[in-house]
Coordinates of C-alpha atoms in Angstrom, one line a residue:
M1 CA -1.0 -20.3 3.4
A2 CA 1.8 -18.1 2.4
A3 CA 4.1 -21.0 2.6
E4 CA 4.1 -22.9 -0.7
G5 CA 6.8 -25.4 -0.1
G6 CA 10.3 -25.2 -1.7
G7 CA 12.5 -26.4 -4.5
K8 CA 11.2 -27.0 -7.9
E9 CA 7.5 -26.4 -7.0
M10 CA 8.2 -22.8 -6.1
N11 CA 9.7 -22.1 -9.5
E12 CA 6.9 -23.6 -11.5
I13 CA 4.5 -21.2 -13.3
K14 CA 0.9 -21.9 -12.2
T15 CA -1.9 -21.8 -14.8
Q16 CA -4.7 -22.5 -12.4
F17 CA -5.5 -21.8 -8.8
S18 CA -8.4 -22.4 -6.5
T19 CA -10.4 -20.3 -4.0
R20 CA -13.6 -21.1 -2.2
E21 CA -15.7 -20.0 -5.1
G22 CA -13.9 -22.3 -7.5
A23 CA -10.9 -22.5 -9.9
Y24 CA -9.5 -19.6 -11.8
Q25 CA -8.1 -20.8 -15.2
L26 CA -5.4 -19.2 -17.3
L27 CA -6.6 -18.9 -20.9
T28 CA -3.6 -19.3 -23.2
H29 CA -5.5 -18.4 -26.3
S30 CA -6.8 -15.2 -24.8
E31 CA -3.3 -13.8 -24.3
Y32 CA -2.3 -10.4 -25.7
S33 CA 1.3 -9.4 -26.5
R34 CA 3.4 -7.9 -29.3
P35 CA 2.5 -9.5 -32.6
N36 CA 5.7 -11.7 -32.8
R37 CA 4.9 -13.1 -29.3
V38 CA 8.6 -12.9 -28.5
P39 CA 9.3 -12.1 -24.8
F40 CA 10.4 -8.5 -24.5
N41 CA 13.9 -7.8 -23.2
S42 CA 12.8 -5.6 -20.3
Q43 CA 16.2 -4.5 -19.1
G44 CA 16.0 -0.7 -18.4
S45 CA 12.5 -0.3 -19.8
N46 CA 9.4 1.1 -18.1
P47 CA 6.8 -1.1 -16.6
V48 CA 4.2 -2.7 -18.9
K49 CA 0.8 -1.0 -18.2
V50 CA -2.7 -1.9 -19.4
S51 CA -5.8 0.3 -19.8
F52 CA -9.4 -0.7 -20.7
V53 CA -12.4 1.1 -22.0
N54 CA -15.9 0.1 -23.3
V55 CA -17.1 1.9 -26.4
N56 CA -20.7 0.7 -26.2
D57 CA -20.4 -1.2 -29.5
Q58 CA -23.7 -2.9 -30.4
S59 CA -21.9 -5.9 -31.9
G60 CA -21.0 -7.2 -28.4
N61 CA -17.3 -6.5 -28.8
G62 CA -17.3 -3.2 -27.0
D63 CA -14.2 -3.6 -24.8
R64 CA -10.9 -2.1 -26.0
I65 CA -7.4 -2.7 -24.5
C66 CA -4.3 -0.6 -24.7
F67 CA -0.8 -1.6 -23.5
N68 CA 2.7 -0.4 -23.8
V69 CA 5.8 -2.6 -24.2
G70 CA 9.1 -0.7 -24.4
R71 CA 8.9 2.0 -27.0
E72 CA 5.7 0.5 -28.5
L73 CA 2.0 1.2 -27.8
Y74 CA -0.8 -1.2 -29.0
F75 CA -4.5 -0.8 -29.2
Y76 CA -6.8 -3.9 -29.8
I77 CA -10.3 -5.2 -29.4
Y78 CA -10.4 -7.0 -26.1
K79 CA -12.4 -10.2 -26.1
G80 CA -12.1 -11.3 -22.5
I81 CA -12.4 -15.1 -22.0
R82 CA -12.8 -15.7 -25.7
K83 CA -10.0 -16.1 -28.1
A84 CA -7.8 -13.0 -28.4
A85 CA -8.0 -10.7 -31.4
D86 CA -5.6 -11.2 -34.3
L87 CA -2.4 -9.8 -32.8
S88 CA -1.0 -9.1 -36.3
K89 CA -3.9 -6.6 -36.9
P90 CA -4.0 -4.1 -34.1
I91 CA -6.4 -1.2 -34.4
D92 CA -3.5 1.1 -33.8
K93 CA 0.2 0.7 -33.2
R94 CA 2.7 3.4 -32.4
I95 CA 6.5 3.3 -32.0
Y96 CA 8.2 6.2 -30.3
K97 CA 11.7 7.4 -30.6
G98 CA 13.7 9.1 -27.9
T99 CA 11.1 8.3 -25.2
Q100 CA 8.9 5.5 -23.9
P101 CA 5.3 5.3 -22.8
T102 CA 5.0 4.9 -19.1
C103 CA 1.3 5.1 -18.3
H104 CA -2.1 5.8 -20.1
D105 CA -5.8 6.3 -19.3
F106 CA -9.0 6.3 -21.4
N107 CA -11.8 8.8 -20.8
P108 CA -15.0 6.7 -20.5
L109 CA -17.3 9.7 -20.9
T110 CA -16.3 10.4 -24.5
A111 CA -15.7 6.8 -25.7
T112 CA -17.7 5.7 -28.7
A113 CA -17.2 3.1 -31.4
E114 CA -15.9 5.8 -33.7
S115 CA -13.6 7.7 -31.3
V116 CA -11.8 7.4 -27.9
C117 CA -9.6 9.9 -26.0
L118 CA -6.5 8.3 -24.7
L119 CA -3.9 10.0 -22.5
V120 CA -0.3 8.7 -22.7
G121 CA 2.5 9.7 -20.3
F122 CA 6.1 9.4 -21.3
S123 CA 9.5 8.9 -19.7
A124 CA 10.7 12.3 -20.9
G125 CA 7.9 14.1 -19.2
Q126 CA 5.4 14.8 -22.0
V127 CA 1.7 13.8 -22.1
Q128 CA 0.0 13.0 -25.4
L129 CA -3.7 13.0 -26.2
I130 CA -4.4 10.6 -29.0
D131 CA -7.4 8.9 -30.7
P132 CA -6.3 5.3 -31.6
I133 CA -9.5 4.6 -33.5
R134 CA -9.2 7.6 -35.8
K135 CA -5.4 7.2 -35.6
E136 CA -5.1 10.9 -34.7
T137 CA -2.8 12.8 -32.4
S138 CA -4.7 15.7 -30.9
K139 CA -2.3 17.5 -28.6
L140 CA 1.0 17.2 -26.8
F141 CA 1.4 18.7 -23.4
N142 CA 4.7 19.7 -21.9
E143 CA 6.2 19.3 -25.3
E144 CA 9.3 21.4 -24.6
R145 CA 9.6 20.0 -21.1
L146 CA 9.2 23.5 -19.7
I147 CA 6.7 22.3 -17.0
D148 CA 8.6 19.2 -15.8
K149 CA 11.5 17.3 -17.2
S150 CA 11.0 14.1 -15.1
R151 CA 9.2 10.9 -16.0
V152 CA 5.4 10.8 -15.9
T153 CA 4.5 8.2 -13.3
C154 CA 0.7 8.3 -13.4
V155 CA -1.9 10.0 -15.6
K156 CA -5.7 9.9 -15.0
W157 CA -8.8 11.8 -16.2
V158 CA -10.6 13.7 -13.5
P159 CA -13.8 11.7 -12.8
G160 CA -16.8 13.2 -14.5
S161 CA -14.8 15.6 -16.6
K162 CA -14.3 15.5 -20.4
S163 CA -11.4 17.9 -20.4
L164 CA -9.5 17.9 -17.1
F165 CA -6.7 15.4 -16.2
L166 CA -3.9 15.0 -13.6
A167 CA -0.3 14.0 -14.3
A168 CA 2.1 12.9 -11.6
H169 CA 5.9 13.0 -12.1
A170 CA 9.0 11.5 -10.7
S171 CA 9.9 14.9 -9.4
G172 CA 7.2 14.7 -6.8
S173 CA 5.0 17.2 -8.6
L174 CA 1.4 16.8 -9.7
Y175 CA -0.2 19.0 -12.4
L176 CA -3.8 19.7 -13.4
Y177 CA -4.3 20.2 -17.1
N178 CA -7.2 21.2 -19.3
I179 CA -7.1 19.7 -22.9
E180 CA -8.8 22.8 -24.2
H181 CA -5.9 25.0 -23.1
T182 CA -2.3 25.2 -24.5
C183 CA 1.0 25.1 -22.8
G184 CA 3.1 28.3 -22.9
T185 CA 6.4 28.8 -24.8
T186 CA 8.2 29.8 -21.7
P187 CA 8.5 28.1 -18.3
P188 CA 5.4 28.8 -16.2
H189 CA 5.4 31.2 -13.3
Y190 CA 3.6 30.1 -10.2
Q191 CA 1.8 31.9 -7.4
L192 CA 1.3 30.4 -4.0
L193 CA -2.3 29.4 -3.5
K194 CA -2.3 27.4 -0.3
Q195 CA 0.2 26.0 2.1
G196 CA -0.3 23.7 5.0
D197 CA 1.6 21.6 7.5
S198 CA 3.5 19.7 4.9
Y199 CA 2.0 20.5 1.5
V200 CA 1.9 23.4 -0.9
V201 CA -0.3 24.2 -3.9
H202 CA 0.5 26.8 -6.6
T203 CA -1.6 28.3 -9.4
C204 CA -0.1 29.2 -12.7
K205 CA 0.4 33.0 -12.9
N206 CA -0.5 34.3 -16.4
K207 CA -2.5 37.0 -18.0
S208 CA -4.3 34.3 -20.1
T209 CA -5.3 30.8 -18.9
R210 CA -2.8 28.2 -19.9
N211 CA -1.6 24.8 -18.7
P212 CA -0.9 23.7 -16.1
L213 CA -3.8 25.1 -14.1
L214 CA -2.4 24.0 -10.8
R215 CA 0.7 22.4 -9.4
W216 CA 1.3 20.5 -6.2
T217 CA 4.5 19.3 -4.7
V218 CA 4.3 16.0 -2.8
G219 CA 6.7 14.4 -0.3
E220 CA 10.3 13.6 -0.9
G221 CA 11.0 11.8 -4.1
A222 CA 8.6 10.5 -6.8
L223 CA 4.8 10.5 -6.6
N224 CA 4.5 6.9 -7.8
E225 CA 0.7 6.6 -8.1
F226 CA -2.5 8.3 -7.2
A227 CA -6.2 7.1 -7.3
F228 CA -9.5 8.9 -7.0
S229 CA -12.1 7.7 -4.6
P230 CA -15.2 6.1 -6.2
D231 CA -17.2 9.3 -5.8
G232 CA -14.4 11.5 -7.1
K233 CA -14.3 13.6 -4.0
Y234 CA -10.9 12.4 -2.6
L235 CA -7.5 11.6 -3.9
A236 CA -5.0 9.1 -2.5
C237 CA -1.3 9.6 -3.3
A238 CA 1.4 7.0 -2.8
S239 CA 4.9 8.5 -2.7
Q240 CA 8.5 7.3 -2.7
D241 CA 9.0 8.8 0.8
G242 CA 6.7 6.0 2.1
F243 CA 3.7 8.2 2.8
L244 CA 0.1 7.6 1.8
R245 CA -1.7 10.9 1.8
V246 CA -5.4 11.4 1.2
F247 CA -6.8 14.8 0.2
G248 CA -10.2 16.3 -0.3
F249 CA -10.4 17.1 -4.1
D250 CA -12.6 20.1 -3.8
T251 CA -11.8 21.4 -0.3
A252 CA -8.0 21.4 -0.7
E253 CA -7.7 19.7 2.7
L254 CA -5.5 16.9 3.9
H255 CA -7.8 14.2 5.2
G256 CA -5.2 11.8 6.6
A257 CA -1.9 10.1 6.1
M258 CA -0.1 6.8 6.7
K259 CA 3.6 5.8 6.7
S260 CA 4.8 2.5 5.2
Y261 CA 6.7 0.1 7.4
F262 CA 9.7 0.3 5.2
G263 CA 10.7 2.1 2.1
G264 CA 8.6 3.8 -0.6
L265 CA 4.9 3.2 -1.5
L266 CA 4.5 2.2 -5.1
C267 CA 0.7 1.6 -5.6
V268 CA -2.7 2.5 -4.1
C269 CA -6.4 1.7 -4.6
W270 CA -9.8 2.3 -3.1
S271 CA -12.4 -0.1 -2.0
P272 CA -15.5 0.2 -4.2
D273 CA -17.4 1.9 -1.4
G274 CA -14.6 4.3 -0.6
R275 CA -14.3 3.1 3.0
Y276 CA -10.8 1.5 2.8
I277 CA -7.6 2.2 0.9
V278 CA -4.9 -0.5 0.2
S279 CA -1.3 0.4 -0.6
G280 CA 1.8 -1.6 -1.4
G281 CA 5.4 -0.9 -1.8
E282 CA 9.0 -1.7 -0.9
D283 CA 8.3 -3.2 2.5
D284 CA 6.8 -6.3 0.7
L285 CA 3.5 -5.7 2.5
V286 CA 0.0 -4.7 1.6
T287 CA -1.4 -2.2 4.1
V288 CA -5.1 -1.5 4.7
W289 CA -6.1 2.0 5.8
S290 CA -9.5 3.0 7.1
F291 CA -10.7 6.3 5.5
S292 CA -13.1 7.1 8.4
D293 CA -10.7 6.3 11.2
C294 CA -7.6 7.5 9.4
R295 CA -5.5 4.6 10.7
V296 CA -4.0 1.3 9.6
I297 CA -6.3 -1.6 10.4
A298 CA -4.3 -4.5 8.9
R299 CA -1.2 -5.5 7.0
G300 CA -0.8 -8.4 4.7
H301 CA 2.5 -10.4 4.3
G302 CA 2.8 -12.9 1.5
H303 CA 5.1 -11.3 -1.1
K304 CA 8.9 -11.8 -1.2
S305 CA 9.7 -8.6 -2.9
W306 CA 8.2 -5.2 -3.8
V307 CA 4.5 -5.0 -4.3
S308 CA 3.9 -3.2 -7.6
V309 CA 0.0 -3.3 -8.0
V310 CA -3.0 -3.6 -5.6
A311 CA -6.6 -3.8 -6.8
F312 CA -10.0 -4.5 -5.3
D313 CA -12.2 -7.2 -6.8
H314 CA -15.6 -5.4 -7.2
C315 CA -17.4 -8.4 -8.6
T316 CA -17.1 -10.7 -5.6
T317 CA -18.9 -10.0 -2.3
S318 CA -20.2 -11.8 0.8
M319 CA -23.0 -11.0 3.3
D320 CA -24.5 -12.6 6.3
D321 CA -28.0 -14.0 6.6
C322 CA -29.9 -14.7 9.8
E323 CA -32.0 -17.4 8.1
A324 CA -30.9 -21.0 7.4
P325 CA -28.6 -21.2 4.4
A326 CA -29.7 -22.7 1.1
E327 CA -27.9 -26.0 0.5
F328 CA -26.3 -26.5 -2.9
S329 CA -24.5 -29.3 -4.7
G330 CA -24.1 -30.0 -8.4
S331 CA -22.2 -29.0 -11.5
D332 CA -20.8 -25.6 -12.5
E333 CA -23.7 -25.3 -14.9
D334 CA -26.3 -25.8 -12.1
F335 CA -24.3 -23.4 -10.0
Q336 CA -24.4 -20.7 -12.7
E337 CA -28.1 -21.3 -13.3
Q338 CA -28.9 -20.8 -9.6
M339 CA -26.6 -17.7 -9.5
H340 CA -28.4 -16.2 -12.5
Y341 CA -31.7 -16.5 -10.7
T342 CA -30.4 -15.2 -7.4
V343 CA -28.6 -12.2 -8.9
G344 CA -31.4 -11.3 -11.3
K345 CA -34.0 -11.4 -8.5
D346 CA -32.1 -8.9 -6.4
R347 CA -30.5 -6.7 -9.0
N348 CA -32.6 -3.7 -8.0
N349 CA -31.2 -3.9 -4.5
S350 CA -27.7 -2.4 -4.9
I351 CA -24.9 -3.6 -2.7
H352 CA -24.4 0.0 -1.6
S353 CA -27.8 0.3 -0.1
R354 CA -27.6 -3.0 1.7
L355 CA -24.2 -2.2 3.1
S356 CA -25.4 1.1 4.3
K357 CA -27.1 -0.9 7.1
R358 CA -23.8 -0.6 8.9
N359 CA -25.0 2.9 10.0
S360 CA -28.4 1.7 11.1
T361 CA -29.7 2.6 14.5
D362 CA -29.2 -0.9 16.0
G363 CA -25.4 -0.4 15.6
R364 CA -24.8 -3.9 14.3
P365 CA -22.8 -4.0 11.0
V366 CA -23.7 -6.2 8.1
S367 CA -21.0 -8.9 7.6
V368 CA -19.0 -7.9 4.6
T369 CA -15.8 -9.4 3.2
Y370 CA -13.7 -7.4 0.9
R371 CA -11.6 -9.2 -1.7
F372 CA -8.5 -7.6 -3.1
G373 CA -5.4 -8.7 -4.9
S374 CA -1.8 -7.8 -5.4
V375 CA 1.1 -8.6 -7.7
G376 CA 4.8 -7.9 -7.2
Q377 CA 8.3 -8.1 -8.4
D378 CA 8.5 -11.6 -7.0
T379 CA 6.3 -12.7 -9.9
Q380 CA 3.6 -13.8 -7.5
L381 CA -0.2 -13.1 -7.5
C382 CA -1.8 -12.9 -4.0
L383 CA -5.5 -12.7 -3.2
W384 CA -6.6 -11.4 0.2
D385 CA -9.9 -11.3 2.1
L386 CA -10.6 -8.5 4.5
T387 CA -13.1 -9.9 6.9
E388 CA -15.5 -8.6 9.5
D389 CA -13.3 -9.5 12.5
I390 CA -10.7 -7.1 11.1
L391 CA -13.1 -4.4 10.2
F392 CA -15.1 -4.6 13.5
P393 CA -12.7 -6.1 16.0
H394 CA -14.7 -5.2 19.1
L395 CA -18.0 -6.7 18.2
P396 CA -18.9 -10.1 19.6
L397 CA -19.4 -13.1 17.3
S398 CA -23.0 -13.8 16.3
R399 CA -24.7 -17.0 15.4
T400 CA -25.5 -15.8 11.9
R401 CA -23.8 -17.4 8.9
T402 CA -22.1 -15.7 6.1
H403 CA -22.8 -16.7 2.5
T404 CA -21.3 -15.8 -0.8
S405 CA -22.7 -14.3 -3.9
V406 CA -20.9 -13.2 -7.1
M407 CA -22.3 -9.9 -8.3
N408 CA -22.1 -8.5 -11.8
A409 CA -20.9 -5.0 -11.3
A410 CA -21.5 -2.5 -14.1
S411 CA -18.3 -0.6 -13.5
P412 CA -15.5 -0.2 -10.9
S413 CA -17.0 3.2 -10.0
A414 CA -20.5 1.7 -9.3
S415 CA -21.7 1.7 -5.7
T416 CA -20.7 -1.9 -5.1
H417 CA -18.6 -3.5 -2.4
T418 CA -15.5 -5.5 -2.7
P419 CA -15.9 -8.9 -1.5
G420 CA -14.1 -12.0 -0.8
I421 CA -14.3 -15.7 -0.1
N422 CA -11.8 -17.5 2.0
G423 CA -10.6 -21.0 1.2
N424 CA -9.3 -21.8 4.7
N425 CA -11.1 -23.5 7.5
S426 CA -14.6 -22.1 8.1
V427 CA -15.9 -20.6 11.3
N428 CA -19.0 -18.5 12.1
S429 CA -18.9 -14.9 11.1
T430 CA -19.9 -11.6 12.6
G431 CA -22.9 -9.4 11.9
S432 CA -26.6 -9.5 11.8
G433 CA -27.8 -7.9 8.5
N434 CA -30.4 -9.3 6.2
P435 CA -29.0 -9.7 2.7
T436 CA -31.1 -10.8 -0.2
N437 CA -28.5 -13.1 -1.9
S438 CA -27.4 -16.3 -0.2
L439 CA -25.6 -19.5 -1.1
S440 CA -24.7 -22.6 0.9
A441 CA -21.1 -22.5 2.1
S442 CA -20.4 -20.3 5.1
L443 CA -17.4 -18.0 5.0
P444 CA -14.5 -18.3 7.4
R445 CA -14.3 -15.6 10.0
S446 CA -10.8 -14.5 9.1
N447 CA -7.7 -15.3 7.2
S448 CA -5.5 -13.3 9.6
L449 CA -2.7 -14.5 11.8
P450 CA -3.0 -14.3 15.6
H451 CA -2.6 -10.7 16.6
S452 CA -3.1 -8.3 19.5
A453 CA -5.8 -5.8 19.7
P454 CA -5.6 -3.1 17.0
A455 CA -4.7 0.5 17.8
E456 CA -7.5 2.7 19.2
S457 CA -9.6 4.2 16.5
N458 CA -10.2 7.4 18.4
T459 CA -6.7 8.7 18.0
P460 CA -7.1 12.4 16.9
N461 CA -6.2 13.1 13.4
N462 CA -3.6 15.9 13.4
H463 CA -3.2 16.1 9.7
K464 CA -6.4 17.8 8.6
G465 CA -6.1 21.3 7.0
S466 CA -7.9 24.2 8.5
S467 CA -9.2 26.2 5.5
V468 CA -10.4 25.9 2.0
L469 CA -9.1 27.4 -1.3
D470 CA -10.2 30.9 -2.1
N471 CA -12.4 31.7 -5.0
T472 CA -9.6 32.0 -7.5
L473 CA -10.2 28.5 -8.8
V474 CA -14.0 28.9 -8.8
A475 CA -13.6 31.6 -11.4
T476 CA -11.7 29.2 -13.7
S477 CA -14.1 26.3 -13.0
V478 CA -11.4 24.1 -11.8
S479 CA -11.9 21.6 -9.0
T480 CA -8.8 21.6 -6.7
F481 CA -7.1 19.7 -4.0
A482 CA -3.8 20.0 -2.1
T483 CA -1.0 17.5 -1.6
L484 CA 1.8 17.3 0.9
A485 CA 5.3 18.6 0.3
L486 CA 8.2 18.8 2.7
H487 CA 10.4 20.7 0.2
E488 CA 9.6 22.3 -3.1
T489 CA 12.8 21.3 -4.8
R490 CA 13.3 17.6 -5.8
K491 CA 16.3 15.6 -6.9
E492 CA 15.2 13.1 -9.6
H493 CA 18.4 11.2 -9.5
Q494 CA 17.6 10.0 -5.9
H495 CA 14.4 8.6 -7.2
D496 CA 16.3 6.6 -9.9
K497 CA 18.6 5.3 -7.2
D498 CA 15.7 4.2 -5.0
H499 CA 14.1 2.4 -7.9
K500 CA 16.9 0.1 -8.8
R501 CA 15.6 -3.4 -9.0
N502 CA 16.6 -5.3 -5.9
R503 CA 15.1 -7.6 -3.3
S504 CA 13.9 -6.0 -0.2
L505 CA 13.6 -7.8 3.2
S506 CA 10.9 -10.4 2.9
H507 CA 10.7 -11.6 6.5
I508 CA 9.7 -8.8 8.8
N509 CA 9.2 -9.6 12.4
N510 CA 8.3 -7.7 15.5
K511 CA 11.8 -7.8 17.0
S512 CA 13.5 -6.1 14.0
G513 CA 10.8 -3.5 13.6
D514 CA 12.7 -0.6 15.1
K515 CA 15.8 -1.4 13.1
L516 CA 14.0 -1.7 9.8
S517 CA 12.1 1.5 10.3
Q518 CA 15.3 3.4 11.1
M519 CA 17.0 2.0 8.0
S520 CA 14.1 3.1 5.8
G521 CA 13.3 6.4 7.4
T522 CA 13.9 9.7 5.7
R523 CA 16.5 12.1 7.0
S524 CA 14.1 14.9 7.3
A525 CA 13.7 16.4 10.7
K526 CA 9.9 16.8 10.1
M527 CA 9.4 13.1 9.1
D528 CA 11.7 11.0 11.2
A529 CA 10.5 7.4 10.6
A530 CA 12.0 6.1 13.8
K531 CA 9.9 8.5 15.8
M532 CA 6.7 7.5 13.8
L533 CA 7.1 3.8 14.5
G534 CA 4.5 2.8 17.0
T535 CA 2.2 5.8 16.2
T536 CA -1.1 6.0 14.3
L537 CA 0.9 6.9 11.2
C538 CA 3.0 3.7 11.4
P539 CA 1.9 1.1 13.9
R540 CA 4.3 -1.7 14.9
M541 CA 3.9 -5.1 13.4
D542 CA 2.3 -6.5 16.5
E543 CA -0.2 -3.6 16.9
V544 CA -2.4 -4.5 13.9
P545 CA -3.7 -7.8 12.5
L546 CA -1.4 -9.5 10.0
L547 CA -3.3 -11.1 7.1
E548 CA -2.3 -14.2 5.2
P549 CA -3.0 -14.5 1.5
L550 CA -5.8 -16.8 0.4
V551 CA -3.8 -17.5 -2.8
C552 CA -0.1 -16.9 -3.3
K553 CA 1.1 -18.3 -6.7
K554 CA 4.0 -17.7 -9.1
I555 CA 2.4 -16.9 -12.4
A556 CA 5.2 -15.3 -14.5
H557 CA 8.9 -15.4 -15.3
E558 CA 9.3 -11.7 -15.0
R559 CA 8.1 -9.2 -12.5
L560 CA 4.3 -8.5 -12.6
T561 CA 3.1 -5.0 -13.4
V562 CA -0.7 -5.2 -13.9
L563 CA -3.7 -6.6 -12.0
T564 CA -7.2 -5.7 -13.1
F565 CA -10.5 -7.4 -12.1
L566 CA -13.2 -7.6 -14.7
E567 CA -16.7 -9.1 -14.7
D568 CA -15.8 -12.5 -16.0
C569 CA -12.0 -12.6 -15.6
L570 CA -9.0 -11.0 -14.0
V571 CA -6.1 -9.7 -16.1
T572 CA -2.4 -9.8 -15.3
A573 CA 0.7 -8.6 -17.2
C574 CA 4.4 -9.1 -16.7
Q575 CA 7.4 -7.1 -17.8
E576 CA 8.0 -9.5 -20.7
G577 CA 5.0 -8.0 -22.4
F578 CA 2.4 -10.8 -22.0
I579 CA -1.1 -9.8 -20.9
C580 CA -2.9 -12.8 -19.5
T581 CA -6.6 -13.4 -18.9
W582 CA -7.8 -15.7 -16.1
A583 CA -11.4 -16.9 -16.3
R584 CA -13.4 -16.7 -13.1
P585 CA -15.0 -19.9 -11.7
G586 CA -18.0 -20.9 -13.8
K587 CA -17.3 -18.4 -16.6
L588 CA -15.5 -20.7 -18.9
V589 CA -18.0 -21.9 -21.5
S590 CA -18.0 -25.6 -22.5
G591 CA -15.9 -26.3 -25.6
L592 CA -13.6 -23.4 -24.9
L593 CA -11.8 -25.2 -22.1
S594 CA -10.3 -27.8 -24.4
S595 CA -8.9 -25.1 -26.7
Q596 CA -7.5 -23.3 -23.6
N597 CA -5.8 -26.4 -22.2
P598 CA -3.0 -25.2 -20.0
A599 CA -1.0 -28.2 -21.2
N600 CA -0.3 -26.2 -24.3
S601 CA 1.9 -24.0 -22.2
P602 CA 5.3 -25.6 -22.0
S603 CA 6.1 -24.2 -18.6
G604 CA 2.6 -24.3 -17.1
T605 CA 1.4 -26.4 -14.2
V606 CA -2.0 -26.8 -12.7
V607 CA -2.5 -26.5 -8.9

């Protein structure tokens, strides 16, 4: 259903869309933006980013939101599907001169109602640690730009740590910092710690411990985004050279790699169970990579320009049941009442424990559908289902039926699985597990286009490292990992050239695959894209399943830069500086719908 029609309908902004589980509704009164609500002139500015944290406030308003627009940084109480906070009264607002915020991340371990730790990366290369509740600035890292002069592309706290964080730069380098240590007054001197097939890691050589603790160099061009696995043991890196690289965080080993079909990779995310990684980028595709098999298992084609964000929906899941399905009909209120009973009854049985039946002795996997979403520079939101016929292509179809349940996940890092519900024609699904939650409607077997058999999964992985880091880092109590690098030196101006806003090829077919890959390939003798096409690193278009989006809707006037799935809603943001909340089906309380009428939006239409 990638085709939406043409003409005027394609240019209309949608305020509602439907999937099999129901309708998602844009809440106009729940919108966050700059206080004046004037669209931001985004020409030449960095992407708008959004971060969330829960401070465990007993009042019930525990969620907090931070977002950057141009030179400004805002911090508010986030009220979800309820009416937004008073935009004229932010908890904290900061305006920077000479630089712009580019990314930020809260530390959930230290967040309280009285204090939060927020990292902010900047276009000039600095990283600031602030407390927007106390309105304090604790420390500024790389203040003199002696460590790296390029833009900070991604900053994240190390999972489970109150003091360690990682910062990626447009230079292609990645640095590990400790907030308890200072940065030196002279450029750091590095000592080679480990070097592999195409990566290198250095430690900072000093008499006294100072930041950065470690430095990695990654690929050719910018390291656009990285993401930790749900258990914090692995790190996935998306680079401008088009490579997804996955590393063991503690072992300093390269676990596996993947090459984009065309151009650079801009975004990456993990499934909640850590089994799959989805990436997106300049080839207009979303690519699904299997962590265990180290290979591409599917691609999704629905966007008409670069994919800027991918994210798994951890609150929606589906499982099969060998018993007869329970029939259901009635209102949304009745549906929610039954869901409350079903979910409450089985809350003690985690999704993770049930999905672990895939490894049971009978060898028959439980039917699971992963739901993930993507947004791009084409201003479109796409939702995708990764179904069992893609995950387990060699298994015969069973007579069991797949049912849907919407689970309340405590956090994205919880041991839950990412689900999905397809709104297309329904067929029988695969698997023979025994889930404890079931509803009436059966899931379709797949939302993929016809395809040939996927590449063999037993292809040997030639990218794994052969040794672990020595005990140098153990002495400094620093967890480490290694990343790829073809060259140590970087040219930042090439990254800027590659990131000019343009429209990449939106219709990729099998016949033009070789030509497109050669056009987008790097000139490096080590990483010749033309030679990789058709290999495990970069399968041809006809060698893996091609997914169609369940939903593909234009939801903004400017390019989209944020997609986050929360328990009762999903959140999107565009480069104009508008942060939008979409209520999940059945989550909109009666009485609020009238005040959130999409007719209030002059350009909005309902589909």
